[in-house]
XYZ file of C-alpha atoms in Angstrom:
286
model
C -159.776 -0.626 -11.379
C -160.835 -4.274 -12.932
C -163.258 -1.896 -15.239
C -160.847 0.539 -16.357
C -158.336 -2.304 -17.988
C -161.253 -3.655 -19.279
C -161.690 -0.338 -21.147
C -158.666 -0.181 -22.206
C -158.950 -4.259 -23.774
C -161.715 -3.061 -25.445
C -160.411 -0.089 -27.466
C -157.352 -1.847 -28.439
C -159.304 -4.856 -29.708
C -161.629 -2.444 -31.519
C -158.454 -0.549 -32.899
C -157.264 -3.661 -34.132
C -160.855 -4.769 -35.968
C -160.904 -0.933 -37.391
C -156.885 -1.477 -38.515
C -157.707 -4.961 -40.520
C -161.202 -4.046 -41.963
C -161.402 -0.258 -42.295
C -157.738 1.043 -43.366
C -158.749 0.865 -46.823
C -161.786 3.196 -45.928
C -160.310 5.802 -44.312
C -157.238 5.992 -45.780
C -153.841 5.901 -43.170
C -154.904 8.261 -40.297
C -157.701 6.990 -38.079
C -155.607 7.855 -34.882
C -155.341 10.900 -33.437
C -153.983 12.861 -30.328
C -155.203 15.155 -28.092
C -154.233 17.483 -25.235
C -156.577 19.978 -23.578
C -157.155 22.426 -20.831
C -160.539 24.008 -19.076
C -162.633 24.351 -16.096
C -164.090 22.154 -13.519
C -167.215 22.543 -11.395
C -168.228 20.150 -8.930
C -171.848 20.068 -7.799
C -172.704 18.545 -4.492
C -173.483 19.933 -0.373
C -170.954 22.781 -0.772
C -171.989 24.539 -3.897
C -175.360 25.876 -2.818
C -175.740 28.110 -5.672
C -174.588 25.551 -8.200
C -172.058 28.224 -9.235
C -170.350 27.503 -12.579
C -166.323 27.675 -11.939
C -164.629 29.546 -14.659
C -160.577 29.225 -13.671
C -158.658 26.631 -16.028
C -158.492 23.714 -13.684
C -157.893 21.138 -15.746
C -155.512 19.184 -18.321
C -156.007 16.198 -20.523
C -154.406 13.950 -22.709
C -156.275 11.255 -24.826
C -156.109 9.011 -27.808
C -159.006 8.441 -30.464
C -159.498 5.807 -32.865
C -162.405 6.988 -35.693
C -163.818 2.746 -36.032
C -167.275 2.864 -38.062
C -168.951 5.549 -40.016
C -170.023 7.324 -37.192
C -168.706 5.380 -34.199
C -164.943 6.311 -32.732
C -163.676 4.986 -29.437
C -161.048 7.292 -26.993
C -159.253 6.518 -23.911
C -158.541 9.874 -21.874
C -156.403 10.886 -19.193
C -157.535 14.246 -17.228
C -155.938 15.742 -13.905
C -158.224 18.557 -12.153
C -159.076 20.334 -9.274
C -162.487 20.398 -7.882
C -163.377 22.893 -4.745
C -166.377 24.136 -2.824
C -166.977 26.526 -0.165
C -170.349 27.116 2.605
C -168.854 30.857 2.600
C -170.803 31.413 -0.744
C -174.067 30.109 0.757
C -176.751 32.403 1.237
C -176.399 34.289 4.567
C -178.146 32.848 7.515
C -178.584 29.366 5.768
C -177.504 26.377 7.204
C -174.706 26.004 4.794
C -173.163 29.155 5.924
C -173.323 28.781 9.640
C -172.077 24.766 8.673
C -168.913 26.456 7.429
C -167.161 23.688 5.691
C -165.192 23.704 2.488
C -162.812 21.600 0.286
C -160.185 21.351 -2.419
C -159.001 18.189 -3.816
C -156.448 17.574 -6.842
C -157.916 14.356 -9.369
C -156.634 12.077 -11.257
C -159.493 10.411 -13.933
C -159.117 7.950 -16.473
C -161.797 7.186 -18.992
C -163.252 5.437 -21.906
C -165.440 7.044 -24.337
C -167.468 6.116 -27.042
C -167.952 8.683 -29.553
C -170.979 9.125 -31.764
C -170.960 12.052 -34.484
C -173.857 13.538 -36.228
C -172.279 13.791 -39.374
C -171.002 10.608 -41.891
C -167.210 10.569 -42.547
C -166.094 11.688 -45.581
C -163.773 8.772 -46.574
C -160.018 10.304 -46.022
C -159.493 12.350 -42.583
C -157.950 15.276 -44.660
C -161.486 15.283 -46.270
C -163.223 15.902 -42.690
C -166.074 18.335 -42.383
C -164.934 21.859 -41.354
C -167.219 21.292 -38.176
C -167.902 17.440 -37.076
C -170.624 17.524 -33.845
C -170.421 14.789 -31.524
C -172.332 13.032 -28.826
C -170.218 11.080 -26.358
C -170.709 8.640 -23.015
C -168.595 5.613 -21.011
C -167.475 4.753 -18.073
C -164.278 6.351 -15.594
C -162.116 5.319 -12.933
C -161.450 8.629 -10.813
C -159.006 8.708 -7.396
C -160.001 12.101 -5.396
C -158.323 13.321 -2.139
C -160.455 16.011 -0.612
C -158.666 18.195 1.556
C -159.562 21.470 3.515
C -157.311 24.395 5.172
C -157.127 24.885 8.711
C -154.444 26.970 10.642
C -152.610 27.688 7.816
C -152.202 24.265 6.812
C -153.753 21.787 4.691
C -154.990 18.516 5.930
C -156.420 15.272 3.932
C -160.481 14.903 4.911
C -160.694 11.263 4.291
C -158.098 10.731 6.994
C -159.750 12.854 9.664
C -162.939 10.767 9.539
C -165.043 13.977 9.735
C -168.241 11.721 9.564
C -166.940 8.168 10.987
C -166.693 6.692 7.298
C -163.975 4.770 5.552
C -165.040 5.671 1.859
C -162.938 4.942 -0.455
C -159.920 6.959 -2.886
C -161.148 5.348 -6.008
C -164.496 5.744 -7.447
C -166.665 4.749 -10.874
C -167.840 7.671 -13.130
C -170.401 7.845 -15.781
C -169.465 10.837 -18.566
C -171.905 12.108 -20.782
C -171.159 14.943 -23.201
C -171.345 16.970 -26.545
C -168.388 18.028 -28.390
C -167.503 19.812 -31.624
C -164.325 19.545 -33.947
C -163.304 22.298 -35.949
C -160.738 21.831 -38.569
C -157.955 24.138 -38.857
C -156.142 22.310 -41.428
C -155.625 18.833 -43.298
C -153.728 17.614 -39.435
C -155.212 19.525 -36.667
C -158.667 20.303 -34.887
C -159.600 22.370 -32.391
C -162.159 20.851 -30.200
C -164.371 22.336 -27.624
C -166.620 19.812 -25.586
C -169.154 20.410 -22.565
C -169.846 16.759 -20.409
C -171.219 15.825 -17.309
C -169.890 12.879 -14.805
C -171.739 11.209 -12.520
C -169.692 9.971 -9.407
C -171.264 6.761 -7.593
C -169.966 7.985 -4.246
C -171.236 11.420 -2.420
C -168.084 11.966 -0.538
C -165.856 13.808 -3.542
C -166.540 16.900 -0.994
C -166.318 15.023 2.129
C -170.127 15.866 2.934
C -172.626 13.215 2.723
C -174.215 12.134 6.318
C -173.974 12.867 9.701
C -171.323 14.440 12.351
C -169.082 11.972 13.514
C -168.917 11.170 17.673
C -165.569 10.332 17.888
C -162.703 11.102 16.218
C -158.694 10.186 15.418
C -157.539 13.197 17.062
C -158.360 16.826 18.039
C -157.241 18.265 14.708
C -159.845 15.498 12.995
C -162.682 17.206 15.214
C -161.824 20.742 14.206
C -162.092 19.845 10.277
C -165.352 18.253 11.024
C -167.599 20.746 13.019
C -166.318 24.520 11.864
C -169.190 26.621 12.816
C -167.320 28.148 15.407
C -165.306 29.601 13.269
C -167.920 32.478 11.827
C -169.886 32.510 15.062
C -173.248 32.095 15.615
C -175.213 33.206 11.979
C -178.533 31.439 12.715
C -178.941 30.113 16.426
C -181.348 27.778 15.232
C -179.400 25.855 13.004
C -176.053 26.673 15.301
C -177.557 24.831 18.250
C -178.535 21.748 15.433
C -174.796 20.976 14.804
C -173.529 18.491 17.100
C -172.278 14.563 17.114
C -175.011 12.779 15.467
C -176.718 15.722 13.569
C -177.284 16.391 9.564
C -174.273 17.031 8.055
C -174.841 16.789 4.501
C -177.352 14.703 1.763
C -176.677 11.298 1.754
C -179.753 10.532 -1.005
C -177.500 12.443 -3.740
C -174.213 11.904 -5.001
C -171.766 14.324 -6.096
C -170.993 15.083 -9.923
C -169.155 17.731 -11.812
C -169.297 19.580 -15.233
C -165.902 20.013 -17.426
C -165.970 22.591 -19.980
C -162.947 21.452 -22.550
C -160.807 22.832 -25.130
C -158.431 20.487 -26.939
C -156.040 20.466 -29.413
C -155.881 17.205 -31.905
C -153.449 16.021 -34.350
C -154.064 12.876 -36.466
C -151.422 10.161 -36.391
C -149.658 8.341 -39.250
C -150.186 4.447 -37.982
C -146.461 3.729 -39.112
C -145.130 6.641 -36.843
C -143.142 4.329 -34.541
C -142.118 2.068 -37.825
C -138.911 1.002 -39.615
C -140.522 3.961 -42.202
C -140.760 6.430 -39.108
C -142.599 8.732 -41.394
C -143.051 12.465 -39.938
C -146.120 13.078 -38.312
C -146.735 16.174 -40.744
C -146.451 15.440 -43.855
C -148.986 16.599 -46.732
C -151.392 13.760 -48.196
C -150.844 12.894 -51.702
C -153.869 14.576 -52.572
C -152.445 17.678 -51.631
C -149.212 17.315 -53.565
């Protein structure tokens, strides 16, 4: 949480600096608001084939400030779903015999530093028709892996499937590339691809070894699900027992997001007594 608060304060400080020293150069609309949707693909122990998800599984909102000629700062919140299933692994593999799965609904807050590949045009309504950019930063994410058993969904963290109490919140590092397509004076459509490295191997509840003790019988069934598919591979079947390898602790989990966003430029006096409209033709268009 301290990382998130620090990021917010840094962004506010940059915004204040730009308000005082750069508004003469960037006219009156260097803040923008964005909302979007897209896909989210998890990479970890339960995505053996590294297949890309094509379902819409995220919603995002963010505020960006253009600070310098090629530099911006952005605060963004995202709600999204991740999932993985050993049923998609190759036949007779260890993963197919292990037969684990998960789904999680996640809340992600991020601070991005944005670098534009083309120089700013000088006025927001004179911006490039296509404006490519790179971004990176830091994120803070709440994740809750669950699995279905007997028609009901259970929280895997509480089941202690590996005897580990891992945290609900994790720090992430996002790295991405995007492009802004100008629709009119006030509106952009943005396309982004971002990779997010998580400082945990438990996004999917799978990392190390099978636990030997469980809080209840349901937790034990959630931890070891090999009998639900029978004997797929006798060698792997015999290996799956308390204390045996369940995942790969040497590699943390990650996820990929492809996002499509609508971005609108905000006047600085939107909430002032003047109460000017969000959409109003700039003087150059009168």
